[in-house]
XYZ file of C-alpha atoms in Angstrom:
453
model
C 4.593 -11.988 -29.983
C 2.319 -12.148 -26.956
C 2.520 -15.107 -24.545
C -0.937 -16.321 -25.637
C 0.360 -16.589 -29.238
C 3.435 -18.638 -28.362
C 3.056 -22.273 -29.534
C 3.165 -25.094 -26.987
C 6.685 -26.257 -26.241
C 7.596 -29.667 -27.580
C 7.633 -32.076 -24.591
C 11.015 -33.341 -25.715
C 12.445 -29.892 -25.059
C 11.059 -29.541 -21.511
C 14.110 -31.197 -20.000
C 16.130 -28.145 -21.085
C 14.049 -25.842 -18.877
C 16.026 -26.218 -15.627
C 19.206 -25.009 -17.319
C 17.362 -21.989 -18.698
C 15.913 -21.232 -15.287
C 19.333 -21.479 -13.702
C 20.656 -19.053 -16.301
C 17.764 -16.689 -15.570
C 18.571 -16.699 -11.874
C 22.198 -15.782 -12.459
C 21.397 -13.184 -15.121
C 19.114 -10.569 -13.543
C 16.327 -9.295 -15.758
C 15.893 -12.431 -17.841
C 12.977 -14.062 -15.988
C 9.820 -13.858 -18.129
C 6.564 -13.592 -16.181
C 3.603 -15.163 -17.982
C 0.457 -13.157 -17.205
C -1.839 -15.118 -19.511
C -5.070 -15.893 -17.689
C -4.134 -13.785 -14.653
C -6.942 -13.065 -12.187
C -7.432 -11.697 -8.681
C -8.150 -14.196 -5.903
C -10.843 -12.670 -3.696
C -11.159 -12.969 0.080
C -8.948 -16.005 0.496
C -7.451 -16.132 3.983
C -3.783 -17.086 3.877
C -1.594 -18.264 6.732
C 1.519 -16.443 5.501
C 0.724 -13.149 7.223
C 2.632 -12.468 10.465
C 0.404 -12.194 13.507
C 1.462 -8.737 14.663
C 0.027 -5.261 15.082
C 0.835 -2.928 12.219
C 0.893 -5.743 9.631
C -1.821 -6.152 6.994
C -2.129 -8.999 4.502
C -4.285 -7.960 1.548
C -6.016 -11.292 0.751
C -6.156 -10.153 -2.892
C -3.439 -12.268 -4.478
C -2.998 -12.187 -8.245
C -3.076 -15.731 -9.584
C -0.734 -16.482 -12.500
C -1.890 -19.939 -13.629
C 0.543 -20.219 -16.543
C 3.752 -18.975 -14.970
C 5.879 -21.955 -13.958
C 9.323 -20.353 -13.894
C 11.340 -19.543 -10.812
C 11.281 -15.936 -9.557
C 14.294 -15.096 -7.430
C 13.373 -11.685 -6.044
C 10.922 -9.744 -3.883
C 10.080 -6.041 -4.101
C 9.394 -3.534 -1.347
C 8.220 0.082 -1.493
C 9.125 1.763 1.796
C 7.243 5.007 2.370
C 6.934 7.339 5.311
C 4.057 5.411 6.889
C 3.953 1.956 5.276
C 6.335 -0.557 3.720
C 4.545 -2.436 0.913
C 5.926 -5.848 -0.045
C 5.234 -7.933 -3.166
C 6.531 -11.473 -3.569
C 5.894 -14.484 -5.813
C 5.058 -18.001 -4.633
C 4.922 -21.206 -6.670
C 1.957 -23.555 -6.325
C 3.465 -26.907 -7.137
C 0.498 -28.750 -5.640
C -2.003 -27.094 -7.999
C -3.194 -28.698 -11.227
C -1.514 -26.107 -13.441
C 1.679 -25.621 -11.373
C 1.274 -21.881 -11.611
C 1.949 -19.280 -8.960
C 0.733 -16.009 -7.518
C 1.779 -12.514 -6.540
C 1.259 -11.849 -2.827
C 0.721 -8.439 -1.195
C 1.430 -7.455 2.404
C 2.260 -4.177 4.154
C 3.952 -3.186 7.398
C 3.958 0.081 9.313
C 7.324 1.629 8.515
C 8.218 2.196 12.157
C 7.974 -1.606 12.463
C 10.459 -2.169 9.641
C 12.152 -4.931 11.645
C 9.026 -7.086 11.273
C 9.153 -6.527 7.507
C 12.844 -7.475 7.404
C 12.201 -10.638 9.426
C 9.428 -11.585 7.015
C 11.743 -11.133 4.021
C 14.342 -13.242 5.834
C 11.767 -16.036 6.093
C 11.061 -15.743 2.360
C 14.806 -15.984 1.711
C 15.095 -19.137 3.807
C 12.109 -20.725 2.048
C 13.588 -19.776 -1.329
C 16.884 -21.462 -0.477
C 15.150 -24.519 0.941
C 13.060 -25.038 -2.198
C 15.562 -24.034 -4.853
C 18.952 -24.602 -3.281
C 21.684 -22.013 -3.002
C 22.526 -20.089 -6.158
C 25.191 -17.554 -6.895
C 22.843 -14.680 -6.214
C 20.043 -16.251 -4.180
C 17.038 -14.135 -3.373
C 17.331 -10.482 -4.396
C 15.447 -7.514 -2.906
C 14.343 -4.703 -5.225
C 13.540 -1.615 -3.162
C 11.972 1.756 -3.937
C 10.577 4.719 -2.010
C 12.464 6.900 0.440
C 13.060 3.942 2.731
C 15.094 2.214 0.024
C 17.786 4.762 0.886
C 17.034 5.351 4.557
C 17.072 1.632 5.401
C 19.511 0.429 2.750
C 22.326 -0.417 5.170
C 19.898 -2.054 7.584
C 18.399 -4.225 4.846
C 21.814 -5.145 3.470
C 23.236 -6.115 6.841
C 20.186 -7.978 8.145
C 19.394 -9.942 4.970
C 22.847 -10.367 3.393
C 21.359 -10.170 -0.116
C 21.658 -7.916 -3.142
C 19.581 -4.744 -2.691
C 18.697 -3.045 -5.981
C 17.236 0.449 -5.592
C 14.802 1.783 -8.175
C 13.495 5.312 -8.771
C 10.178 5.879 -6.988
C 8.169 7.816 -9.582
C 9.150 5.486 -12.405
C 8.115 2.465 -10.332
C 4.706 4.024 -9.652
C 4.055 4.479 -13.372
C 5.318 1.024 -14.336
C 3.133 -0.519 -11.649
C 0.030 1.403 -12.696
C 0.561 0.603 -16.396
C 0.838 -3.076 -15.458
C -2.441 -3.021 -13.536
C -4.256 -1.043 -16.249
C -3.186 -3.247 -19.151
C -2.542 -6.713 -17.724
C -4.880 -7.540 -14.807
C -8.624 -8.011 -15.424
C -11.045 -6.482 -12.893
C -8.305 -4.384 -11.321
C -9.446 -0.873 -12.316
C -12.911 0.393 -11.402
C -15.052 3.487 -10.954
C -17.078 4.225 -7.820
C -20.210 6.246 -7.093
C -22.783 5.844 -4.324
C -25.301 7.446 -6.687
C -25.339 4.291 -8.856
C -27.290 1.122 -8.099
C -24.009 -0.781 -8.265
C -21.440 1.698 -6.885
C -18.397 -0.278 -8.066
C -18.064 -0.731 -11.829
C -15.046 -2.443 -13.392
C -13.405 -0.510 -16.207
C -12.349 -2.252 -19.392
C -8.810 -1.702 -20.650
C -8.756 1.265 -23.037
C -6.629 1.381 -26.205
C -5.993 5.086 -25.555
C -4.346 4.647 -22.151
C -2.365 7.890 -22.342
C -2.358 10.595 -21.236
C -3.595 10.212 -17.671
C -3.039 11.748 -14.251
C -1.880 9.579 -11.362
C -2.789 10.930 -7.930
C -0.762 8.871 -5.472
C -2.012 9.380 -1.903
C 0.410 8.141 0.714
C 1.675 10.104 3.696
C 1.651 13.062 1.311
C 0.246 13.357 -2.213
C 2.027 13.391 -5.579
C 0.270 14.132 -8.871
C 1.974 12.827 -11.985
C 1.021 13.403 -15.625
C 1.820 10.325 -17.718
C 2.033 10.904 -21.468
C 3.347 7.473 -22.487
C 5.555 4.589 -21.330
C 8.304 6.161 -19.205
C 7.081 9.632 -20.204
C 5.953 11.302 -17.016
C 6.205 14.546 -15.071
C 5.323 15.340 -11.472
C 3.022 18.326 -11.908
C 1.996 18.947 -8.313
C 0.797 17.530 -5.032
C -0.086 18.444 -1.469
C 1.352 17.730 1.953
C -2.167 17.159 3.305
C -2.466 13.411 2.770
C -2.795 10.118 4.592
C -0.176 11.087 7.144
C -2.232 14.185 8.001
C -5.346 12.105 8.642
C -3.375 9.552 10.640
C -1.571 12.190 12.722
C -4.570 14.360 13.555
C -6.734 11.372 14.383
C -4.036 10.108 16.744
C -4.048 13.450 18.535
C -7.817 13.862 18.640
C -8.987 10.325 19.388
C -6.025 8.245 20.484
C -6.683 5.709 17.695
C -3.697 3.447 17.053
C -4.288 2.016 13.571
C -5.363 3.453 10.246
C -8.029 0.789 9.813
C -9.551 1.729 13.194
C -9.739 5.346 12.046
C -11.493 4.388 8.803
C -13.929 2.189 10.752
C -14.759 5.182 12.966
C -15.425 7.305 9.890
C -17.923 4.690 8.685
C -20.269 5.359 11.607
C -19.551 9.044 12.203
C -21.670 12.084 11.340
C -19.559 15.027 10.214
C -22.409 17.472 10.869
C -21.554 17.135 14.560
C -18.398 19.186 13.991
C -18.614 20.643 10.461
C -20.486 23.830 9.618
C -22.799 23.007 6.714
C -24.442 25.249 4.149
C -27.750 24.515 5.869
C -26.361 25.806 9.171
C -25.813 29.158 7.489
C -28.769 29.426 5.068
C -31.236 27.072 6.695
C -31.733 25.504 3.260
C -29.921 24.692 0.000
C -27.974 27.450 -1.730
C -29.380 26.311 -5.057
C -28.286 29.370 -7.021
C -24.672 28.202 -6.923
C -25.478 24.488 -6.781
C -24.788 23.798 -3.107
C -27.020 21.467 -1.097
C -27.777 22.186 2.541
C -25.572 19.191 3.463
C -22.516 20.621 1.658
C -19.622 21.440 3.973
C -19.129 25.178 4.352
C -16.349 24.921 6.951
C -14.559 21.819 8.213
C -14.723 21.753 12.031
C -16.544 25.095 11.768
C -18.985 24.266 14.578
C -16.353 23.322 17.116
C -15.383 26.786 18.322
C -18.994 28.002 18.691
C -20.233 24.847 20.439
C -17.202 24.673 22.696
C -17.581 28.317 23.753
C -21.300 27.875 24.335
C -20.676 24.754 26.432
C -18.048 26.483 28.536
C -20.311 29.494 29.035
C -23.122 27.197 30.052
C -20.866 25.434 32.551
C -19.896 28.791 34.081
C -23.587 29.674 34.408
C -24.238 26.349 36.137
C -26.230 24.958 33.223
C -23.854 22.119 32.423
C -22.655 21.143 28.959
C -25.062 21.627 26.095
C -23.276 19.303 23.688
C -22.226 16.138 25.473
C -20.285 13.207 24.118
C -21.835 9.971 22.848
C -22.535 8.833 26.419
C -23.593 12.236 27.698
C -20.189 12.698 29.294
C -19.805 15.993 31.121
C -16.716 17.575 32.612
C -15.438 21.017 33.482
C -12.937 20.816 30.595
C -15.596 21.718 28.047
C -17.576 20.028 25.303
C -16.805 16.440 24.321
C -17.020 15.766 20.581
C -17.698 12.353 19.136
C -14.444 10.769 17.804
C -16.410 9.096 14.996
C -17.736 12.496 13.864
C -14.235 13.954 13.866
C -12.952 11.007 11.869
C -15.524 11.443 9.116
C -14.974 15.203 9.060
C -11.231 14.821 8.599
C -11.688 12.129 5.966
C -14.019 14.385 3.977
C -11.718 17.391 4.379
C -8.595 15.641 3.117
C -10.385 13.724 0.345
C -12.229 16.812 -0.930
C -9.024 18.839 -0.916
C -7.143 16.178 -2.889
C -10.032 15.771 -5.311
C -10.241 19.480 -6.080
C -6.480 19.846 -6.573
C -6.496 16.761 -8.814
C -9.241 18.306 -10.943
C -7.330 21.583 -11.260
C -4.160 19.755 -12.312
C -6.070 17.653 -14.842
C -7.653 20.802 -16.250
C -4.332 22.613 -16.461
C -2.641 19.694 -18.224
C -5.653 18.685 -20.355
C -6.047 15.188 -18.935
C -9.438 13.459 -18.852
C -8.687 10.243 -16.950
C -7.533 10.424 -13.314
C -6.240 7.381 -11.411
C -6.149 7.470 -7.627
C -3.614 5.226 -5.920
C -1.849 4.981 -2.591
C -2.410 3.343 0.771
C -4.666 6.155 2.058
C -7.601 4.834 0.019
C -7.656 1.208 1.251
C -10.795 0.473 -0.794
C -12.723 2.680 1.644
C -16.093 3.552 0.106
C -16.445 7.035 1.640
C -12.959 8.013 0.524
C -13.540 6.783 -3.036
C -17.009 8.322 -3.247
C -15.702 11.690 -2.038
C -12.827 11.722 -4.532
C -15.078 10.576 -7.361
C -17.768 13.126 -6.500
C -15.200 15.935 -6.403
C -13.969 15.075 -9.905
C -17.516 14.825 -11.289
C -18.665 18.020 -9.574
C -15.812 20.280 -10.604
C -15.515 18.873 -14.148
C -19.326 18.841 -14.647
C -19.087 15.140 -15.478
C -16.437 15.522 -18.186
C -13.642 13.765 -16.265
C -13.543 10.332 -14.684
C -11.928 9.091 -11.465
C -10.555 5.546 -11.462
C -9.494 3.366 -8.529
C -7.526 0.143 -8.191
C -7.940 -2.926 -6.050
C -4.203 -2.911 -5.288
C -3.986 0.868 -5.012
C -1.260 0.841 -2.346
C 1.135 -1.389 -4.277
C 1.847 0.544 -7.466
C 5.449 1.317 -6.490
C 6.153 -2.171 -5.136
C 4.770 -3.861 -8.264
C 6.695 -1.415 -10.452
C 9.893 -2.303 -8.609
C 9.055 -5.997 -8.984
C 8.624 -5.587 -12.729
C 11.817 -3.526 -13.049
C 13.611 -6.779 -12.308
C 11.904 -8.137 -15.435
C 12.412 -7.317 -19.122
C 11.157 -3.859 -20.021
C 8.790 -5.299 -22.655
C 6.775 -8.223 -21.306
C 3.148 -9.199 -20.958
C 0.259 -9.847 -23.274
C 0.618 -6.544 -25.107
C 4.351 -6.491 -25.773
C 7.137 -8.711 -27.041
C 8.874 -10.914 -24.510
C 11.762 -11.767 -26.804
C 13.915 -8.662 -26.423
C 15.315 -8.800 -22.909
C 16.885 -5.589 -21.614
C 18.172 -5.612 -18.055
C 17.069 -2.697 -15.833
C 19.580 0.114 -15.447
C 20.191 -0.742 -11.796
C 21.100 -4.282 -12.782
C 23.381 -3.070 -15.577
C 25.060 -0.730 -13.109
C 25.548 -3.618 -10.713
C 27.106 -5.769 -13.430
C 29.313 -2.871 -14.561
C 30.500 -2.215 -11.023
C 31.255 -5.895 -10.515
C 33.240 -5.974 -13.763
C 35.220 -2.900 -12.698
C 35.973 -4.452 -9.324
C 37.046 -7.707 -10.974
C 39.339 -5.835 -13.353
C 40.879 -3.908 -10.476
C 41.366 -7.139 -8.551
C 42.981 -8.815 -11.585
C 45.229 -5.812 -12.144
C 46.263 -5.742 -8.498
C 47.014 -9.478 -8.547
C 49.162 -9.178 -11.654
C 51.229 -6.412 -10.043
C 52.099 -8.553 -7.038
């Protein structure tokens, strides 16, 4: 039975709800999230975000107008570059007393800021709900769930449940595909309206998930919990971030994307037109197609240095006509766009090849590298259309960087919940069952030891 089909609770029974909520808190996995009527709140500035460099609040909360139960956990996906946090807040002052899922990320090297933020959430949770046996719980995934486990445990003094990264990615993506309206979309600059929302499809599986973080993983998903990592590449978001730091001195990822917006890659890339002087129409390449990323740099740099030796000065100055004896100065914005195209095109082509090999038509791109950036999405989408001759489709998500965090959040929930599945059969996640089992073993050992005294 879906939540929308559940009859209204008799008002006389509402007084029993607190006891049920208390039981849910002390029995992990039994909280039922009601996603009926869920929608994304657009461009609403919230005051919750810490005012610090390396912290980004998404301002794309998911409103859950019909969920009134207490949620006693937060979820964090700690990757090599970013730590993505998802948490639930009640809205007791709203007409429907619902709540919302909140999304915020922190640069991983600033993990202490993330931990302090979770500590504040813990304190607010205790202030509003009182102390419980378990209190606030943290569900963690990603490599940092292991790397920072002791640090999280010591600093927060809460239960830390670790969940498998790939499984969390799939659970999170399935949730967004099937449960949240206007979450999934296609993108193409060739269309009058580049962004088109995709309706939920009955034939969700199979699909390919291309998760672009510091590196890239490509996962074929054949059904619920049926997945296989089929490939990937180490040239991902971390590559773009690292090279841009070396070449331009940019400090933040958003600054680098902003530079790409105004750059012209033809300032550093060798194009088909640079070689042919026109389109290479016989094989379908326009004159603006990239023949070699950064292919102009060596020739222009050598020519500039030769000109300087001959007393002619630089022939290819920077944006302000800057000249120096060190050689040609290339525009940082041009380099940014060139690198963005190079990495995105490479990922797009590999994704197509994997989808072809594994006979998958629908390709979902996720991960914090994308950031809703139009050039990135257009490049990935164009690559899929070009190589597949229009037979395959690229999809994007409005919360593309939070698949793992949302999956970890849901792993604290029943395995079958939401509009499309039963919410009656509650099965605790394996990590929770392991925790309970371990606690029972410890209690038995303690009882045995006490009886022997």
